[in-house]
mmCIF file of C-alpha atoms in Angstrom:
data_model
loop_
_atom_site.group_PDB
_atom_site.id
_atom_site.type_symbol
_atom_site.label_atom_id
_atom_site.label_comp_id
_atom_site.label_asym_id
_atom_site.label_seq_id
_atom_site.Cartn_x
_atom_site.Cartn_y
_atom_site.Cartn_z
ATOM 1 C CA MET A 11 81.583 103.892 103.806
ATOM 2 C CA THR A 12 79.968 100.845 102.213
ATOM 3 C CA SER A 13 78.696 100.828 98.663
ATOM 4 C CA GLU A 14 75.062 99.824 98.405
ATOM 5 C CA SER A 15 72.787 98.093 95.869
ATOM 6 C CA VAL A 16 74.240 94.626 96.383
ATOM 7 C CA ARG A 17 71.895 91.954 95.080
ATOM 8 C CA PRO A 18 71.739 88.373 96.351
ATOM 9 C CA GLY A 19 74.281 86.295 94.499
ATOM 10 C CA PRO A 20 75.856 82.873 94.535
ATOM 11 C CA ARG A 21 76.373 80.752 97.625
ATOM 12 C CA ARG A 22 80.146 81.205 97.738
ATOM 13 C CA TYR A 23 81.805 84.586 98.154
ATOM 14 C CA VAL A 24 85.344 85.914 97.955
ATOM 15 C CA LEU A 25 86.472 88.849 100.099
ATOM 16 C CA PHE A 26 89.698 90.527 99.021
ATOM 17 C CA ASP A 27 92.114 92.718 100.860
ATOM 18 C CA VAL A 28 93.511 95.370 98.470
ATOM 19 C CA ASP A 29 97.038 96.634 99.183
ATOM 20 C CA GLY A 30 99.526 93.792 98.957
ATOM 21 C CA THR A 31 96.850 91.391 97.722
ATOM 22 C CA LEU A 32 95.452 92.856 94.489
ATOM 23 C CA ILE A 33 97.565 95.997 94.102
ATOM 24 C CA ASP A 34 101.295 96.369 94.734
ATOM 25 C CA ALA A 35 101.482 99.635 96.685
ATOM 26 C CA VAL A 36 104.710 99.056 98.630
ATOM 27 C CA ASP A 37 106.682 101.775 96.856
ATOM 28 C CA ASN A 38 103.759 104.192 97.119
ATOM 29 C CA GLN A 39 103.401 103.609 100.849
ATOM 30 C CA ARG A 40 107.130 104.055 101.390
ATOM 31 C CA ARG A 41 107.113 107.293 99.401
ATOM 32 C CA VAL A 42 104.081 108.713 101.232
ATOM 33 C CA TRP A 43 105.439 107.882 104.661
ATOM 34 C CA GLY A 44 108.875 109.196 103.663
ATOM 35 C CA THR A 45 107.398 112.551 102.669
ATOM 36 C CA TRP A 46 105.308 112.639 105.828
ATOM 37 C CA ALA A 47 108.375 111.885 107.968
ATOM 38 C CA GLY A 48 110.305 114.678 106.271
ATOM 39 C CA ARG A 49 107.666 117.209 107.269
ATOM 40 C CA TYR A 50 108.251 116.339 110.912
ATOM 41 C CA GLY A 51 112.027 115.998 110.710
ATOM 42 C CA LEU A 52 111.909 112.237 111.282
ATOM 43 C CA ASP A 53 113.931 109.400 109.796
ATOM 44 C CA ALA A 54 111.925 108.078 106.833
ATOM 45 C CA ASP A 55 113.091 104.459 107.083
ATOM 46 C CA ALA A 56 112.417 104.274 110.811
ATOM 47 C CA VAL A 57 108.918 105.701 110.380
ATOM 48 C CA HIS A 58 108.121 103.322 107.537
ATOM 49 C CA ARG A 59 109.187 100.299 109.585
ATOM 50 C CA VAL A 60 106.704 101.291 112.292
ATOM 51 C CA ALA A 61 103.954 102.123 109.796
ATOM 52 C CA LEU A 62 104.196 98.675 108.227
ATOM 53 C CA ARG A 63 102.993 96.979 111.399
ATOM 54 C CA THR A 64 100.663 99.559 112.966
ATOM 55 C CA ARG A 65 97.688 101.698 112.056
ATOM 56 C CA PRO A 66 98.330 105.420 111.410
ATOM 57 C CA MET A 67 97.263 106.729 114.827
ATOM 58 C CA GLU A 68 99.459 104.122 116.499
ATOM 59 C CA THR A 69 102.330 105.096 114.216
ATOM 60 C CA PHE A 70 101.988 108.756 115.166
ATOM 61 C CA ALA A 71 101.989 107.887 118.860
ATOM 62 C CA ALA A 72 105.159 105.851 118.414
ATOM 63 C CA VAL A 73 107.215 108.129 116.177
ATOM 64 C CA ALA A 74 105.828 111.617 116.883
ATOM 65 C CA PRO A 75 104.268 111.585 120.373
ATOM 66 C CA ASP A 76 104.730 115.352 120.727
ATOM 67 C CA GLN A 77 102.660 116.115 117.621
ATOM 68 C CA ASP A 78 98.897 116.532 117.362
ATOM 69 C CA PRO A 79 97.631 113.194 116.004
ATOM 70 C CA GLY A 80 94.741 114.842 114.181
ATOM 71 C CA GLU A 81 97.093 117.130 112.297
ATOM 72 C CA CYS A 82 99.384 114.187 111.567
ATOM 73 C CA LEU A 83 96.468 112.245 110.102
ATOM 74 C CA THR A 84 95.321 115.192 107.987
ATOM 75 C CA ALA A 85 98.817 115.559 106.551
ATOM 76 C CA LEU A 86 99.001 111.831 105.810
ATOM 77 C CA HIS A 87 95.606 111.824 104.086
ATOM 78 C CA GLU A 88 96.619 114.745 101.882
ATOM 79 C CA LEU A 89 99.752 112.916 100.804
ATOM 80 C CA GLU A 90 97.856 109.678 100.159
ATOM 81 C CA ASP A 91 95.241 111.454 98.059
ATOM 82 C CA GLU A 92 97.949 113.155 96.020
ATOM 83 C CA ASP A 93 99.674 109.818 95.495
ATOM 84 C CA VAL A 94 96.441 108.318 94.141
ATOM 85 C CA ARG A 95 96.292 111.166 91.622
ATOM 86 C CA SER A 96 99.944 111.147 90.568
ATOM 87 C CA GLY A 97 101.572 107.900 91.720
ATOM 88 C CA VAL A 98 102.246 104.813 89.643
ATOM 89 C CA TYR A 99 100.344 101.680 90.677
ATOM 90 C CA THR A 100 100.663 98.096 89.523
ATOM 91 C CA ALA A 101 98.117 95.317 89.850
ATOM 92 C CA PHE A 102 99.558 91.948 90.810
ATOM 93 C CA ASP A 103 99.789 89.426 88.011
ATOM 94 C CA GLY A 104 96.493 87.588 87.711
ATOM 95 C CA ALA A 105 94.371 90.258 89.420
ATOM 96 C CA SER A 106 92.609 91.503 86.283
ATOM 97 C CA GLU A 107 91.907 88.005 85.001
ATOM 98 C CA LEU A 108 90.647 86.883 88.404
ATOM 99 C CA LEU A 109 88.313 89.783 89.143
ATOM 100 C CA GLY A 110 86.972 89.811 85.609
ATOM 101 C CA ALA A 111 86.092 86.118 85.807
ATOM 102 C CA LEU A 112 84.354 86.124 89.188
ATOM 103 C CA PRO A 113 80.547 85.802 89.085
ATOM 104 C CA PRO A 114 78.775 89.156 89.591
ATOM 105 C CA GLY A 115 77.890 89.687 93.234
ATOM 106 C CA ALA A 116 80.280 86.969 94.337
ATOM 107 C CA TRP A 117 83.031 89.194 95.680
ATOM 108 C CA ALA A 118 83.826 92.315 97.663
ATOM 109 C CA LEU A 119 86.770 94.416 98.776
ATOM 110 C CA VAL A 120 87.559 94.745 102.481
ATOM 111 C CA THR A 121 90.232 97.371 102.999
ATOM 112 C CA SER A 122 91.803 99.433 105.759
ATOM 113 C CA ASN A 123 92.049 102.272 103.242
ATOM 114 C CA TYR A 124 89.229 104.558 102.058
ATOM 115 C CA GLU A 125 86.902 103.777 99.178
ATOM 116 C CA HIS A 126 87.721 106.864 97.109
ATOM 117 C CA ARG A 127 91.414 105.915 97.132
ATOM 118 C CA VAL A 128 90.645 102.315 96.251
ATOM 119 C CA ARG A 129 88.496 103.425 93.335
ATOM 120 C CA GLY A 130 91.267 105.779 92.193
ATOM 121 C CA ARG A 131 93.859 103.026 92.306
ATOM 122 C CA PHE A 132 91.595 100.566 90.526
ATOM 123 C CA ALA A 133 90.921 103.130 87.806
ATOM 124 C CA ARG A 134 94.665 103.620 87.374
ATOM 125 C CA THR A 135 95.268 99.877 87.034
ATOM 126 C CA GLY A 136 92.139 99.002 85.032
ATOM 127 C CA LEU A 137 90.765 96.637 87.674
ATOM 128 C CA PRO A 138 86.977 96.292 88.000
ATOM 129 C CA VAL A 139 85.358 97.515 91.228
ATOM 130 C CA PRO A 140 82.727 95.271 92.831
ATOM 131 C CA ASP A 141 79.301 96.340 94.082
ATOM 132 C CA LEU A 142 80.526 96.251 97.686
ATOM 133 C CA VAL A 143 83.557 97.962 99.207
ATOM 134 C CA VAL A 144 83.944 97.889 102.992
ATOM 135 C CA ASP A 145 86.480 100.570 103.880
ATOM 136 C CA ALA A 146 87.957 102.210 106.976
ATOM 137 C CA ALA A 147 85.004 104.586 107.274
ATOM 138 C CA ALA A 148 82.483 101.737 107.423
ATOM 139 C CA VAL A 149 83.637 100.224 110.713
ATOM 140 C CA ALA A 150 84.675 101.387 114.166
ATOM 141 C CA GLU A 151 87.162 98.530 114.465
ATOM 142 C CA GLY A 152 89.654 97.695 111.722
ATOM 143 C CA LYS A 153 91.682 94.562 111.108
ATOM 144 C CA PRO A 154 92.667 92.414 113.013
ATOM 145 C CA SER A 155 89.118 92.775 114.326
ATOM 146 C CA PRO A 156 86.715 90.472 112.466
ATOM 147 C CA VAL A 157 84.210 93.331 112.128
ATOM 148 C CA PRO A 158 85.143 94.428 108.561
ATOM 149 C CA TYR A 159 84.833 90.911 107.154
ATOM 150 C CA LEU A 160 81.653 90.171 109.085
ATOM 151 C CA LEU A 161 80.104 93.391 107.779
ATOM 152 C CA ALA A 162 81.015 92.415 104.211
ATOM 153 C CA ALA A 163 79.365 89.024 104.661
ATOM 154 C CA GLU A 164 76.259 90.635 106.142
ATOM 155 C CA ARG A 165 75.957 93.095 103.256
ATOM 156 C CA LEU A 166 76.373 90.285 100.730
ATOM 157 C CA GLY A 167 73.783 88.144 102.510
ATOM 158 C CA ALA A 168 76.409 85.464 103.060
ATOM 159 C CA ARG A 169 77.208 83.150 105.922
ATOM 160 C CA PRO A 170 80.790 83.497 107.213
ATOM 161 C CA GLU A 171 81.451 79.822 106.517
ATOM 162 C CA ASP A 172 80.653 80.413 102.840
ATOM 163 C CA CYS A 173 83.237 83.178 102.504
ATOM 164 C CA LEU A 174 86.841 82.978 101.352
ATOM 165 C CA VAL A 175 89.184 85.725 102.548
ATOM 166 C CA VAL A 176 92.263 86.428 100.388
ATOM 167 C CA GLU A 177 94.948 88.298 102.325
ATOM 168 C CA ASP A 178 98.673 88.971 102.429
ATOM 169 C CA ALA A 179 99.178 90.396 105.935
ATOM 170 C CA PRO A 180 98.975 88.889 109.441
ATOM 171 C CA SER A 181 96.378 91.408 110.670
ATOM 172 C CA GLY A 182 94.061 90.613 107.770
ATOM 173 C CA VAL A 183 94.549 86.880 108.160
ATOM 174 C CA GLU A 184 93.684 87.158 111.844
ATOM 175 C CA ALA A 185 90.571 89.187 111.007
ATOM 176 C CA GLY A 186 89.340 86.568 108.554
ATOM 177 C CA LEU A 187 89.991 83.694 110.932
ATOM 178 C CA ARG A 188 88.223 85.451 113.787
ATOM 179 C CA ALA A 189 85.265 85.999 111.450
ATOM 180 C CA GLY A 190 84.983 82.222 110.989
ATOM 181 C CA MET A 191 85.908 82.293 107.307
ATOM 182 C CA THR A 192 88.247 80.302 105.096
ATOM 183 C CA VAL A 193 91.480 82.275 104.726
ATOM 184 C CA TRP A 194 94.074 81.900 101.977
ATOM 185 C CA GLY A 195 97.339 83.802 101.941
ATOM 186 C CA VAL A 196 99.036 85.170 98.824
ATOM 187 C CA ASN A 197 102.082 87.176 97.752
ATOM 188 C CA ALA A 198 104.420 86.090 100.523
ATOM 189 C CA PRO A 199 107.406 83.720 100.449
ATOM 190 C CA THR A 200 106.196 81.902 103.563
ATOM 191 C CA ALA A 201 102.721 81.265 104.929
ATOM 192 C CA VAL A 202 101.218 83.667 107.449
ATOM 193 C CA ALA A 203 100.330 81.804 110.640
ATOM 194 C CA GLY A 204 96.832 80.366 110.573
ATOM 195 C CA VAL A 205 96.048 80.441 106.842
ATOM 196 C CA HIS A 206 94.212 77.429 105.511
ATOM 197 C CA ARG A 207 96.182 77.544 102.257
ATOM 198 C CA HIS A 208 99.231 79.501 101.110
ATOM 199 C CA PHE A 209 100.175 80.651 97.616
ATOM 200 C CA GLY A 210 103.454 82.372 96.841
ATOM 201 C CA SER A 211 101.688 84.669 94.382
ATOM 202 C CA LEU A 212 98.195 85.800 93.500
ATOM 203 C CA ARG A 213 98.676 84.309 90.041
ATOM 204 C CA ALA A 214 99.187 80.864 91.546
ATOM 205 C CA ALA A 215 95.936 81.171 93.486
ATOM 206 C CA VAL A 216 93.706 82.280 90.584
ATOM 207 C CA PRO A 217 92.411 78.846 89.479
ATOM 208 C CA ASP A 218 91.579 77.772 93.023
ATOM 209 C CA ILE A 219 89.874 81.062 93.919
ATOM 210 C CA LEU A 220 87.693 80.821 90.819
ATOM 211 C CA ALA A 221 86.859 77.202 91.624
ATOM 212 C CA PHE A 222 85.839 78.207 95.141
ATOM 213 C CA ALA A 223 83.612 81.036 93.907
ATOM 214 C CA ARG A 224 81.859 78.869 91.334
ATOM 215 C CA ALA A 225 81.153 75.992 93.698
ATOM 216 C CA GLU A 226 78.042 75.652 95.836
ATOM 217 C CA GLY A 227 77.498 74.484 99.341
ATOM 218 C CA GLN A 228 79.479 74.891 102.523
ATOM 219 C CA ALA A 229 83.039 76.185 102.288
ATOM 220 C CA ALA A 230 85.924 73.812 102.789
ATOM 221 C CA VAL A 231 89.200 74.913 104.331
ATOM 222 C CA GLY A 232 91.465 72.382 102.653
#
């Protein structure tokens, strides 16, 4: 779904991925997929390796082709919802400072997860939630399709060239580039192919992201 009531804001906008960009959910994802794999008698590490690079339905087809994909997805969703209620989440260093300092209406979340889980995780970590969250239910095509980022720009009343995408994963980077936006990569030791700028951590990117959001005029990629 997409949250509504977004008012026109500044001329520059920042669109954030969530997992791996603002919130460190690696251990949570490994635990959820490990429990899911156990239910089907599968090797947890092997399943997790596949899940890291594919969407859930693709993962099921690869690791459990004899199982009903709808039932597999229901089981996964139950485990993910339970993890939001009981798991331990950590925001990346700099996330709270960054989101708290961004101008109102200047940013949105664009996630392959679902909004209720994002809100749960943000509540657990104390991060503010923006007016707009574009989640998996809002679009027919997920990343690396540009559709999620283009929808976020449309809802914000922004031109793609005035948007900065902050991502950590290749599929998200590709989505932002295909949307015609500036894309910066964070939280990775080496740059993802195609990013306009790379930062080893979110903390290192905070000053530049804030400078981008507070500036006016057409976005620069340098």
